[in-house]
């Protein structure tokens, strides 16, 4: 790829210049208190921001949070993020209470060299996500006015054709931040010539969400381990009873075809944890996959599956993991995800955690992040990269 990097920009000198940084600060917030429950994405952008601050730039950070409907919504304010970002940087972050309005203009104008401002949620403006190029372009014009240069460090958003990701870099000198560069370098290892055996672990709820990546990976992987809610559609394709477990009926035939084409590469659970209800305190038991009661639903893979999957992971030299094995947020149904994550860390392999719920699980379960080769910040973006899709944000940086 012909992408200029943050080091190229720093070499040119940024002291006194305004640098607009697109970050991915889309962190989870507690619904009651509004407190940040996982600051991993904030910490991920610190190397880029720290380098710019240290070089004397006037740093203007922009990001989205959640899915507001193109208008201000207090529950999706980046205010709490500004506070946490300031704590991590060790200096106040000046927060603009709008994105491109009076507050944003005055906040940016008042920045001194080495200071950081954070604009309010990009998605409070309809132009950010608009399919209309003129509307999106008009919003990009307003954003670009806040920078003399642009840095994209929001890997979790590079698969979106949004104003701040796709249109702004066409209006400013642009480079890839350290996070984006690292993500692309890591994922390119998986798509070029991964060291073998190459084992992929996929979980999560729906086969339909992962179908494209399964299709893309099947010819290249040595083993494909499937757990999570999506496994029940595969089990149904084998003619098994899955009770009231999550099931995509319209995907059963597709799963049957995938199993036939896989030549034994796909490994499915042999036992699951079934419960009376989707609740943390529901009565539950472990049963073989051919013994799921018709009135119960599966919420995790069982210990024999963990042992079998671990055995498949042990000789691996390259591992990609995307999607939890069960409802890890509930302690009763977290053992499968924990067991597979621990097996990945024990393998003598280059391991990549594909963002999203997998990255959240690593932190929620208190696992050592440094024991994985790389934890991506972009679940959807990492999957689309592995599918071979053109990512709008990366294409915009190449231009």
mmCIF file of C-alpha atoms in Angstrom:
data_model
loop_
_atom_site.group_PDB
_atom_site.id
_atom_site.type_symbol
_atom_site.label_atom_id
_atom_site.label_comp_id
_atom_site.label_asym_id
_atom_site.label_seq_id
_atom_site.Cartn_x
_atom_site.Cartn_y
_atom_site.Cartn_z
ATOM 1 C CA UNK A 1 0.000 0.000 0.000
ATOM 2 C CA UNK A 2 1.127 3.525 -0.745
ATOM 3 C CA UNK A 3 -0.022 5.217 2.447
ATOM 4 C CA UNK A 4 1.810 8.064 4.143
ATOM 5 C CA UNK A 5 2.222 7.565 7.880
ATOM 6 C CA UNK A 6 2.230 9.636 11.036
ATOM 7 C CA UNK A 7 6.029 9.531 11.035
ATOM 8 C CA UNK A 8 6.020 11.170 7.586
ATOM 9 C CA UNK A 9 3.842 13.982 8.952
ATOM 10 C CA UNK A 10 5.985 14.400 12.066
ATOM 11 C CA UNK A 11 9.117 14.605 9.914
ATOM 12 C CA UNK A 12 7.584 17.562 8.083
ATOM 13 C CA UNK A 13 6.966 19.312 11.405
ATOM 14 C CA UNK A 14 3.614 19.859 13.090
ATOM 15 C CA UNK A 15 4.470 22.441 15.754
ATOM 16 C CA UNK A 16 1.800 25.122 15.732
ATOM 17 C CA UNK A 17 -0.217 23.302 13.055
ATOM 18 C CA UNK A 18 -3.768 22.046 13.584
ATOM 19 C CA UNK A 19 -4.001 18.288 13.079
ATOM 20 C CA UNK A 20 -7.458 16.758 12.769
ATOM 21 C CA UNK A 21 -7.423 13.191 14.122
ATOM 22 C CA UNK A 22 -10.272 10.787 13.383
ATOM 23 C CA UNK A 23 -10.270 8.425 16.360
ATOM 24 C CA UNK A 24 -12.580 5.577 17.285
ATOM 25 C CA UNK A 25 -13.724 6.491 20.781
ATOM 26 C CA UNK A 26 -16.943 4.492 20.511
ATOM 27 C CA UNK A 27 -16.664 3.054 24.018
ATOM 28 C CA UNK A 28 -19.385 1.236 25.953
ATOM 29 C CA UNK A 29 -21.173 3.293 28.605
ATOM 30 C CA UNK A 30 -23.125 2.060 31.625
ATOM 31 C CA UNK A 31 -26.809 2.730 30.934
ATOM 32 C CA UNK A 32 -27.530 3.889 34.474
ATOM 33 C CA UNK A 33 -24.469 5.927 35.414
ATOM 34 C CA UNK A 34 -23.136 6.849 31.967
ATOM 35 C CA UNK A 35 -19.663 5.731 33.104
ATOM 36 C CA UNK A 36 -17.217 4.190 30.625
ATOM 37 C CA UNK A 37 -17.103 0.424 31.173
ATOM 38 C CA UNK A 38 -14.173 -0.352 28.820
ATOM 39 C CA UNK A 39 -11.635 2.318 27.805
ATOM 40 C CA UNK A 40 -9.651 0.073 25.465
ATOM 41 C CA UNK A 41 -10.398 2.138 22.369
ATOM 42 C CA UNK A 42 -9.333 5.337 24.125
ATOM 43 C CA UNK A 43 -6.033 3.784 25.170
ATOM 44 C CA UNK A 44 -5.473 2.488 21.639
ATOM 45 C CA UNK A 45 -5.217 6.006 20.171
ATOM 46 C CA UNK A 46 -2.813 7.330 22.823
ATOM 47 C CA UNK A 47 0.410 6.583 20.859
ATOM 48 C CA UNK A 48 -0.757 8.763 17.975
ATOM 49 C CA UNK A 49 -2.111 11.561 20.149
ATOM 50 C CA UNK A 50 0.934 11.506 22.412
ATOM 51 C CA UNK A 51 3.294 11.830 19.449
ATOM 52 C CA UNK A 52 1.368 14.814 18.063
ATOM 53 C CA UNK A 53 1.157 16.528 21.445
ATOM 54 C CA UNK A 54 4.864 15.978 22.026
ATOM 55 C CA UNK A 55 5.630 17.524 18.649
ATOM 56 C CA UNK A 56 3.664 20.679 19.504
ATOM 57 C CA UNK A 57 0.628 20.181 17.285
ATOM 58 C CA UNK A 58 -2.776 21.641 18.032
ATOM 59 C CA UNK A 59 -4.692 18.355 18.095
ATOM 60 C CA UNK A 60 -8.387 18.282 17.173
ATOM 61 C CA UNK A 61 -9.929 14.860 17.817
ATOM 62 C CA UNK A 62 -13.244 13.744 16.326
ATOM 63 C CA UNK A 63 -15.160 10.502 16.800
ATOM 64 C CA UNK A 64 -18.592 8.907 16.812
ATOM 65 C CA UNK A 65 -20.250 7.152 19.734
ATOM 66 C CA UNK A 66 -23.256 4.865 19.412
ATOM 67 C CA UNK A 67 -25.999 5.328 16.828
ATOM 68 C CA UNK A 68 -27.734 8.665 17.340
ATOM 69 C CA UNK A 69 -30.158 9.643 14.578
ATOM 70 C CA UNK A 70 -28.218 12.546 13.057
ATOM 71 C CA UNK A 71 -29.162 14.953 15.849
ATOM 72 C CA UNK A 72 -27.844 15.708 19.363
ATOM 73 C CA UNK A 73 -28.742 13.042 21.934
ATOM 74 C CA UNK A 74 -27.341 13.437 25.482
ATOM 75 C CA UNK A 75 -26.994 9.683 26.036
ATOM 76 C CA UNK A 76 -24.427 9.560 23.225
ATOM 77 C CA UNK A 77 -22.347 12.579 24.264
ATOM 78 C CA UNK A 78 -18.570 12.266 24.142
ATOM 79 C CA UNK A 79 -18.313 14.335 27.331
ATOM 80 C CA UNK A 80 -17.328 11.346 29.530
ATOM 81 C CA UNK A 81 -14.749 10.339 26.920
ATOM 82 C CA UNK A 82 -13.121 13.791 27.053
ATOM 83 C CA UNK A 83 -12.649 13.385 30.789
ATOM 84 C CA UNK A 84 -11.112 9.927 30.517
ATOM 85 C CA UNK A 85 -8.903 10.928 27.584
ATOM 86 C CA UNK A 86 -7.568 13.835 29.635
ATOM 87 C CA UNK A 87 -6.759 11.495 32.524
ATOM 88 C CA UNK A 88 -4.840 9.143 30.230
ATOM 89 C CA UNK A 89 -2.968 11.961 28.484
ATOM 90 C CA UNK A 90 -2.184 13.645 31.793
ATOM 91 C CA UNK A 91 -3.519 17.023 30.584
ATOM 92 C CA UNK A 92 -6.974 18.571 30.177
ATOM 93 C CA UNK A 93 -8.848 17.861 26.942
ATOM 94 C CA UNK A 94 -10.891 20.837 25.780
ATOM 95 C CA UNK A 95 -14.386 19.617 24.925
ATOM 96 C CA UNK A 96 -16.548 21.276 22.273
ATOM 97 C CA UNK A 97 -20.257 20.847 22.975
ATOM 98 C CA UNK A 98 -21.036 20.672 19.257
ATOM 99 C CA UNK A 99 -19.241 19.215 16.241
ATOM 100 C CA UNK A 100 -18.853 22.067 13.744
ATOM 101 C CA UNK A 101 -20.780 24.905 15.431
ATOM 102 C CA UNK A 102 -19.837 27.902 17.555
ATOM 103 C CA UNK A 103 -18.429 25.835 20.428
ATOM 104 C CA UNK A 104 -16.245 23.787 18.081
ATOM 105 C CA UNK A 105 -14.942 26.862 16.260
ATOM 106 C CA UNK A 106 -14.038 28.708 19.463
ATOM 107 C CA UNK A 107 -12.542 25.617 21.123
ATOM 108 C CA UNK A 108 -10.269 24.957 18.159
ATOM 109 C CA UNK A 109 -9.345 28.633 17.798
ATOM 110 C CA UNK A 110 -8.262 28.806 21.445
ATOM 111 C CA UNK A 111 -5.949 25.782 21.309
ATOM 112 C CA UNK A 112 -2.314 26.363 22.175
ATOM 113 C CA UNK A 113 0.542 24.267 20.804
ATOM 114 C CA UNK A 114 0.512 20.791 22.350
ATOM 115 C CA UNK A 115 -3.094 21.005 23.498
ATOM 116 C CA UNK A 116 -5.955 18.647 22.607
ATOM 117 C CA UNK A 117 -9.597 19.340 21.798
ATOM 118 C CA UNK A 118 -12.386 16.798 21.358
ATOM 119 C CA UNK A 119 -15.379 17.638 19.200
ATOM 120 C CA UNK A 120 -18.849 16.393 20.127
ATOM 121 C CA UNK A 121 -20.200 13.197 18.519
ATOM 122 C CA UNK A 122 -19.845 13.256 14.728
ATOM 123 C CA UNK A 123 -23.136 11.405 14.323
ATOM 124 C CA UNK A 124 -25.042 14.292 15.889
ATOM 125 C CA UNK A 125 -24.790 15.655 12.331
ATOM 126 C CA UNK A 126 -26.753 13.897 9.575
ATOM 127 C CA UNK A 127 -23.985 14.680 7.065
ATOM 128 C CA UNK A 128 -21.569 12.251 8.735
ATOM 129 C CA UNK A 129 -23.388 9.093 7.645
ATOM 130 C CA UNK A 130 -25.436 10.472 4.734
ATOM 131 C CA UNK A 131 -25.654 8.461 1.519
ATOM 132 C CA UNK A 132 -26.020 11.787 -0.326
ATOM 133 C CA UNK A 133 -22.524 12.796 -1.438
ATOM 134 C CA UNK A 134 -23.334 16.515 -1.468
ATOM 135 C CA UNK A 135 -24.650 16.465 2.102
ATOM 136 C CA UNK A 136 -21.733 14.347 3.266
ATOM 137 C CA UNK A 137 -19.285 16.588 1.402
ATOM 138 C CA UNK A 138 -20.700 19.761 2.942
ATOM 139 C CA UNK A 139 -20.171 18.324 6.422
ATOM 140 C CA UNK A 140 -16.653 17.202 5.446
ATOM 141 C CA UNK A 141 -15.888 20.776 4.350
ATOM 142 C CA UNK A 142 -16.801 22.040 7.827
ATOM 143 C CA UNK A 143 -14.696 19.390 9.551
ATOM 144 C CA UNK A 144 -11.706 19.914 7.271
ATOM 145 C CA UNK A 145 -11.699 23.598 8.179
ATOM 146 C CA UNK A 146 -10.433 22.590 11.638
ATOM 147 C CA UNK A 147 -7.207 21.020 10.337
ATOM 148 C CA UNK A 148 -4.077 21.720 8.361
ATOM 149 C CA UNK A 149 -3.530 17.963 8.130
ATOM 150 C CA UNK A 150 -5.603 14.834 8.764
ATOM 151 C CA UNK A 151 -4.710 11.629 10.602
ATOM 152 C CA UNK A 152 -6.955 8.573 10.467
ATOM 153 C CA UNK A 153 -6.447 6.450 13.564
ATOM 154 C CA UNK A 154 -9.980 4.992 13.661
ATOM 155 C CA UNK A 155 -9.560 1.476 12.315
ATOM 156 C CA UNK A 156 -12.954 0.513 13.712
ATOM 157 C CA UNK A 157 -14.567 2.930 11.240
ATOM 158 C CA UNK A 158 -12.486 2.465 8.072
ATOM 159 C CA UNK A 159 -15.123 0.157 6.561
ATOM 160 C CA UNK A 160 -17.656 3.024 6.628
ATOM 161 C CA UNK A 161 -18.039 5.515 3.789
ATOM 162 C CA UNK A 162 -18.627 8.377 6.208
ATOM 163 C CA UNK A 163 -17.662 12.035 5.905
ATOM 164 C CA UNK A 164 -14.945 11.990 8.572
ATOM 165 C CA UNK A 165 -13.434 8.759 7.193
ATOM 166 C CA UNK A 166 -13.807 8.992 3.423
ATOM 167 C CA UNK A 167 -14.413 12.625 2.437
ATOM 168 C CA UNK A 168 -12.200 14.636 4.793
ATOM 169 C CA UNK A 169 -8.924 13.044 3.623
ATOM 170 C CA UNK A 170 -9.731 14.227 0.085
ATOM 171 C CA UNK A 171 -9.656 17.780 1.450
ATOM 172 C CA UNK A 172 -6.488 17.712 3.560
ATOM 173 C CA UNK A 173 -2.970 16.265 3.494
ATOM 174 C CA UNK A 174 -3.608 12.861 5.067
ATOM 175 C CA UNK A 175 -1.732 10.057 6.804
ATOM 176 C CA UNK A 176 -2.452 6.836 8.677
ATOM 177 C CA UNK A 177 -2.088 6.948 12.439
ATOM 178 C CA UNK A 178 -0.081 4.376 14.362
ATOM 179 C CA UNK A 179 -3.108 2.279 15.254
ATOM 180 C CA UNK A 180 -4.431 2.053 11.692
ATOM 181 C CA UNK A 181 -0.968 1.236 10.372
ATOM 182 C CA UNK A 182 -0.501 -1.533 12.939
ATOM 183 C CA UNK A 183 -3.937 -3.012 12.206
ATOM 184 C CA UNK A 184 -3.273 -3.153 8.467
ATOM 185 C CA UNK A 185 0.181 -4.660 8.979
ATOM 186 C CA UNK A 186 -1.216 -7.373 11.264
ATOM 187 C CA UNK A 187 -4.222 -8.285 9.110
ATOM 188 C CA UNK A 188 -2.105 -8.360 5.954
ATOM 189 C CA UNK A 189 -0.093 -11.161 7.616
ATOM 190 C CA UNK A 190 -3.294 -13.203 7.773
ATOM 191 C CA UNK A 191 -4.206 -12.627 4.134
ATOM 192 C CA UNK A 192 -0.784 -13.034 2.515
ATOM 193 C CA UNK A 193 1.168 -16.068 3.721
ATOM 194 C CA UNK A 194 0.231 -16.962 7.304
ATOM 195 C CA UNK A 195 2.515 -19.399 9.067
ATOM 196 C CA UNK A 196 0.791 -22.767 9.308
ATOM 197 C CA UNK A 197 -1.147 -24.407 10.798
ATOM 198 C CA UNK A 198 -3.552 -21.449 10.489
ATOM 199 C CA UNK A 199 -6.572 -21.872 12.772
ATOM 200 C CA UNK A 200 -9.568 -19.510 12.888
ATOM 201 C CA UNK A 201 -12.080 -19.405 15.748
ATOM 202 C CA UNK A 202 -15.452 -17.824 14.968
ATOM 203 C CA UNK A 203 -18.277 -17.195 17.427
ATOM 204 C CA UNK A 204 -21.011 -14.670 17.939
ATOM 205 C CA UNK A 205 -24.700 -14.942 17.350
ATOM 206 C CA UNK A 206 -25.462 -15.134 13.621
ATOM 207 C CA UNK A 207 -24.098 -17.138 10.721
ATOM 208 C CA UNK A 208 -25.344 -14.430 8.346
ATOM 209 C CA UNK A 209 -22.969 -11.918 9.962
ATOM 210 C CA UNK A 210 -19.981 -14.214 9.356
ATOM 211 C CA UNK A 211 -20.954 -15.945 6.101
ATOM 212 C CA UNK A 212 -18.756 -13.792 3.858
ATOM 213 C CA UNK A 213 -15.673 -14.264 6.026
ATOM 214 C CA UNK A 214 -16.302 -18.030 6.298
ATOM 215 C CA UNK A 215 -16.508 -18.214 2.494
ATOM 216 C CA UNK A 216 -13.269 -16.222 2.170
ATOM 217 C CA UNK A 217 -11.366 -18.171 4.835
ATOM 218 C CA UNK A 218 -12.355 -21.753 4.043
ATOM 219 C CA UNK A 219 -9.865 -22.158 1.149
ATOM 220 C CA UNK A 220 -6.978 -20.707 3.177
ATOM 221 C CA UNK A 221 -7.332 -21.976 6.772
ATOM 222 C CA UNK A 222 -6.285 -25.361 8.127
ATOM 223 C CA UNK A 223 -9.052 -25.537 10.732
ATOM 224 C CA UNK A 224 -12.168 -23.422 11.362
ATOM 225 C CA UNK A 225 -13.655 -23.738 14.855
ATOM 226 C CA UNK A 226 -17.252 -22.519 15.219
ATOM 227 C CA UNK A 227 -18.946 -21.743 18.539
ATOM 228 C CA UNK A 228 -21.300 -19.128 19.937
ATOM 229 C CA UNK A 229 -24.934 -18.767 18.941
ATOM 230 C CA UNK A 230 -24.072 -19.332 15.281
ATOM 231 C CA UNK A 231 -23.108 -22.955 15.949
ATOM 232 C CA UNK A 232 -26.741 -23.986 16.396
ATOM 233 C CA UNK A 233 -27.586 -23.271 12.771
ATOM 234 C CA UNK A 234 -24.686 -25.554 11.783
ATOM 235 C CA UNK A 235 -25.872 -28.227 14.233
ATOM 236 C CA UNK A 236 -29.371 -27.969 12.768
ATOM 237 C CA UNK A 237 -27.799 -28.482 9.326
ATOM 238 C CA UNK A 238 -26.491 -31.797 10.658
ATOM 239 C CA UNK A 239 -30.058 -32.780 11.513
ATOM 240 C CA UNK A 240 -29.755 -32.218 15.278
ATOM 241 C CA UNK A 241 -32.392 -30.820 17.647
ATOM 242 C CA UNK A 242 -31.337 -27.390 18.940
ATOM 243 C CA UNK A 243 -34.314 -26.640 21.208
ATOM 244 C CA UNK A 244 -35.065 -22.931 21.550
ATOM 245 C CA UNK A 245 -31.443 -21.938 20.798
ATOM 246 C CA UNK A 246 -30.724 -19.101 18.418
ATOM 247 C CA UNK A 247 -31.416 -20.400 14.922
ATOM 248 C CA UNK A 248 -31.370 -18.809 11.459
ATOM 249 C CA UNK A 249 -33.695 -21.145 9.589
ATOM 250 C CA UNK A 250 -32.964 -19.522 6.240
ATOM 251 C CA UNK A 251 -29.248 -20.292 6.697
ATOM 252 C CA UNK A 252 -29.551 -24.015 7.453
ATOM 253 C CA UNK A 253 -29.087 -25.117 3.842
ATOM 254 C CA UNK A 254 -26.160 -22.710 3.435
ATOM 255 C CA UNK A 255 -24.497 -24.226 6.500
ATOM 256 C CA UNK A 256 -25.095 -27.729 5.134
ATOM 257 C CA UNK A 257 -23.338 -26.741 1.909
ATOM 258 C CA UNK A 258 -20.427 -25.183 3.822
ATOM 259 C CA UNK A 259 -19.953 -28.359 5.847
ATOM 260 C CA UNK A 260 -19.918 -30.458 2.685
ATOM 261 C CA UNK A 261 -17.349 -28.194 1.012
ATOM 262 C CA UNK A 262 -15.138 -27.866 4.080
ATOM 263 C CA UNK A 263 -13.594 -31.346 3.761
ATOM 264 C CA UNK A 264 -13.436 -31.724 7.518
ATOM 265 C CA UNK A 265 -11.870 -28.299 8.170
ATOM 266 C CA UNK A 266 -14.881 -27.089 10.181
ATOM 267 C CA UNK A 267 -14.983 -28.221 13.806
ATOM 268 C CA UNK A 268 -18.286 -27.843 15.691
ATOM 269 C CA UNK A 269 -19.122 -28.181 19.404
ATOM 270 C CA UNK A 270 -19.707 -31.651 20.815
ATOM 271 C CA UNK A 271 -21.392 -30.416 24.014
ATOM 272 C CA UNK A 272 -23.176 -27.232 25.057
ATOM 273 C CA UNK A 273 -24.470 -25.543 28.189
ATOM 274 C CA UNK A 274 -28.274 -25.343 27.974
ATOM 275 C CA UNK A 275 -30.529 -23.217 30.160
ATOM 276 C CA UNK A 276 -34.232 -22.793 30.895
ATOM 277 C CA UNK A 277 -34.091 -19.089 29.951
ATOM 278 C CA UNK A 278 -31.805 -16.333 28.724
ATOM 279 C CA UNK A 279 -30.994 -15.096 32.230
ATOM 280 C CA UNK A 280 -27.886 -15.055 34.439
ATOM 281 C CA UNK A 281 -29.603 -17.094 37.167
ATOM 282 C CA UNK A 282 -31.373 -19.588 34.878
ATOM 283 C CA UNK A 283 -31.116 -23.286 35.707
ATOM 284 C CA UNK A 284 -28.554 -24.849 33.372
ATOM 285 C CA UNK A 285 -26.776 -28.106 32.535
ATOM 286 C CA UNK A 286 -24.200 -29.406 30.091
ATOM 287 C CA UNK A 287 -25.473 -31.847 27.472
ATOM 288 C CA UNK A 288 -24.068 -33.469 24.319
ATOM 289 C CA UNK A 289 -25.118 -31.705 21.114
ATOM 290 C CA UNK A 290 -27.331 -34.646 20.183
ATOM 291 C CA UNK A 291 -29.177 -34.342 23.489
ATOM 292 C CA UNK A 292 -30.413 -30.731 23.569
ATOM 293 C CA UNK A 293 -33.934 -30.718 25.081
ATOM 294 C CA UNK A 294 -36.610 -29.150 22.896
ATOM 295 C CA UNK A 295 -37.584 -26.610 25.582
ATOM 296 C CA UNK A 296 -34.081 -25.347 26.444
ATOM 297 C CA UNK A 297 -31.569 -23.045 24.729
ATOM 298 C CA UNK A 298 -27.817 -23.255 24.392
ATOM 299 C CA UNK A 299 -25.838 -20.356 25.897
ATOM 300 C CA UNK A 300 -22.250 -21.631 25.870
ATOM 301 C CA UNK A 301 -20.044 -24.412 24.560
ATOM 302 C CA UNK A 302 -19.279 -27.199 27.014
ATOM 303 C CA UNK A 303 -16.017 -28.455 28.554
ATOM 304 C CA UNK A 304 -15.521 -31.285 26.038
ATOM 305 C CA UNK A 305 -15.786 -28.752 23.235
ATOM 306 C CA UNK A 306 -13.254 -26.512 24.962
ATOM 307 C CA UNK A 307 -10.903 -29.497 25.228
ATOM 308 C CA UNK A 308 -11.378 -30.409 21.557
ATOM 309 C CA UNK A 309 -10.984 -26.850 20.331
ATOM 310 C CA UNK A 310 -7.905 -26.427 22.556
ATOM 311 C CA UNK A 311 -6.349 -29.520 21.014
ATOM 312 C CA UNK A 312 -6.938 -28.056 17.539
ATOM 313 C CA UNK A 313 -5.395 -24.740 18.613
ATOM 314 C CA UNK A 314 -2.326 -26.235 20.300
ATOM 315 C CA UNK A 315 -0.209 -26.867 17.155
ATOM 316 C CA UNK A 316 -1.295 -23.632 15.444
ATOM 317 C CA UNK A 317 1.281 -21.059 14.341
ATOM 318 C CA UNK A 318 -1.291 -18.436 13.319
ATOM 319 C CA UNK A 319 -4.654 -17.867 15.057
ATOM 320 C CA UNK A 320 -7.480 -15.445 14.324
ATOM 321 C CA UNK A 321 -10.369 -15.247 16.814
ATOM 322 C CA UNK A 322 -13.578 -13.296 16.281
ATOM 323 C CA UNK A 323 -16.686 -13.806 18.397
ATOM 324 C CA UNK A 324 -17.306 -15.235 21.880
ATOM 325 C CA UNK A 325 -18.182 -18.885 22.450
ATOM 326 C CA UNK A 326 -21.168 -18.071 24.659
ATOM 327 C CA UNK A 327 -22.920 -15.349 26.612
ATOM 328 C CA UNK A 328 -19.728 -14.386 28.438
ATOM 329 C CA UNK A 329 -21.393 -11.381 30.087
ATOM 330 C CA UNK A 330 -23.206 -13.875 32.359
ATOM 331 C CA UNK A 331 -20.725 -15.740 34.609
ATOM 332 C CA UNK A 332 -22.628 -19.039 34.288
ATOM 333 C CA UNK A 333 -22.040 -18.995 30.517
ATOM 334 C CA UNK A 334 -18.526 -17.540 30.315
ATOM 335 C CA UNK A 335 -16.431 -20.699 30.744
ATOM 336 C CA UNK A 336 -16.367 -21.542 27.029
ATOM 337 C CA UNK A 337 -15.060 -18.142 25.975
ATOM 338 C CA UNK A 338 -12.527 -18.105 28.805
ATOM 339 C CA UNK A 339 -11.319 -21.608 27.972
ATOM 340 C CA UNK A 340 -10.802 -20.874 24.288
ATOM 341 C CA UNK A 341 -9.103 -17.536 25.029
ATOM 342 C CA UNK A 342 -6.706 -19.265 27.432
ATOM 343 C CA UNK A 343 -5.991 -21.987 24.859
ATOM 344 C CA UNK A 344 -5.102 -19.293 22.320
ATOM 345 C CA UNK A 345 -2.628 -17.689 24.721
ATOM 346 C CA UNK A 346 -0.961 -21.054 25.398
ATOM 347 C CA UNK A 347 -0.381 -21.853 21.736
ATOM 348 C CA UNK A 348 3.015 -20.977 20.285
ATOM 349 C CA UNK A 349 1.307 -18.862 17.643
ATOM 350 C CA UNK A 350 0.892 -15.352 16.313
ATOM 351 C CA UNK A 351 -2.624 -14.645 17.597
ATOM 352 C CA UNK A 352 -5.028 -11.910 16.522
ATOM 353 C CA UNK A 353 -8.212 -11.067 18.422
ATOM 354 C CA UNK A 354 -10.634 -9.594 15.905
ATOM 355 C CA UNK A 355 -12.082 -6.730 17.911
ATOM 356 C CA UNK A 356 -15.721 -6.280 18.908
ATOM 357 C CA UNK A 357 -17.100 -8.692 21.513
ATOM 358 C CA UNK A 358 -13.924 -10.794 21.457
ATOM 359 C CA UNK A 359 -11.793 -7.855 22.591
ATOM 360 C CA UNK A 360 -14.456 -6.924 25.139
ATOM 361 C CA UNK A 361 -14.418 -10.496 26.461
ATOM 362 C CA UNK A 362 -10.637 -10.452 26.933
ATOM 363 C CA UNK A 363 -10.942 -7.382 29.148
ATOM 364 C CA UNK A 364 -14.193 -8.362 30.887
ATOM 365 C CA UNK A 365 -12.776 -11.762 31.863
ATOM 366 C CA UNK A 366 -9.592 -10.177 33.210
ATOM 367 C CA UNK A 367 -7.276 -11.941 30.765
ATOM 368 C CA UNK A 368 -3.767 -10.639 30.098
ATOM 369 C CA UNK A 369 -3.998 -8.569 26.915
ATOM 370 C CA UNK A 370 -0.256 -8.826 26.333
ATOM 371 C CA UNK A 371 -0.518 -12.613 25.963
ATOM 372 C CA UNK A 372 -2.200 -12.138 22.572
ATOM 373 C CA UNK A 373 -0.205 -11.076 19.524
ATOM 374 C CA UNK A 374 -2.648 -8.315 18.625
ATOM 375 C CA UNK A 375 -6.089 -7.197 19.786
ATOM 376 C CA UNK A 376 -7.880 -5.362 17.002
ATOM 377 C CA UNK A 377 -10.067 -2.347 17.705
ATOM 378 C CA UNK A 378 -12.342 -3.042 14.740
ATOM 379 C CA UNK A 379 -14.536 -6.142 14.642
ATOM 380 C CA UNK A 380 -16.457 -5.348 11.463
ATOM 381 C CA UNK A 381 -13.467 -3.714 9.796
ATOM 382 C CA UNK A 382 -11.172 -6.661 10.506
ATOM 383 C CA UNK A 383 -13.718 -9.130 9.101
ATOM 384 C CA UNK A 384 -14.216 -7.084 5.932
ATOM 385 C CA UNK A 385 -10.445 -6.820 5.492
ATOM 386 C CA UNK A 386 -10.143 -10.615 5.695
ATOM 387 C CA UNK A 387 -13.024 -10.938 3.224
ATOM 388 C CA UNK A 388 -10.895 -8.985 0.740
ATOM 389 C CA UNK A 389 -13.247 -6.016 0.567
ATOM 390 C CA UNK A 390 -12.056 -2.514 -0.266
ATOM 391 C CA UNK A 391 -12.322 -0.460 2.923
ATOM 392 C CA UNK A 392 -13.339 3.150 2.115
ATOM 393 C CA UNK A 393 -11.173 4.663 4.860
ATOM 394 C CA UNK A 394 -8.057 2.804 3.714
ATOM 395 C CA UNK A 395 -8.746 3.609 0.055
ATOM 396 C CA UNK A 396 -9.062 7.302 0.970
ATOM 397 C CA UNK A 397 -5.622 7.228 2.598
ATOM 398 C CA UNK A 398 -4.069 5.578 -0.449
ATOM 399 C CA UNK A 399 -5.321 8.298 -2.792
#
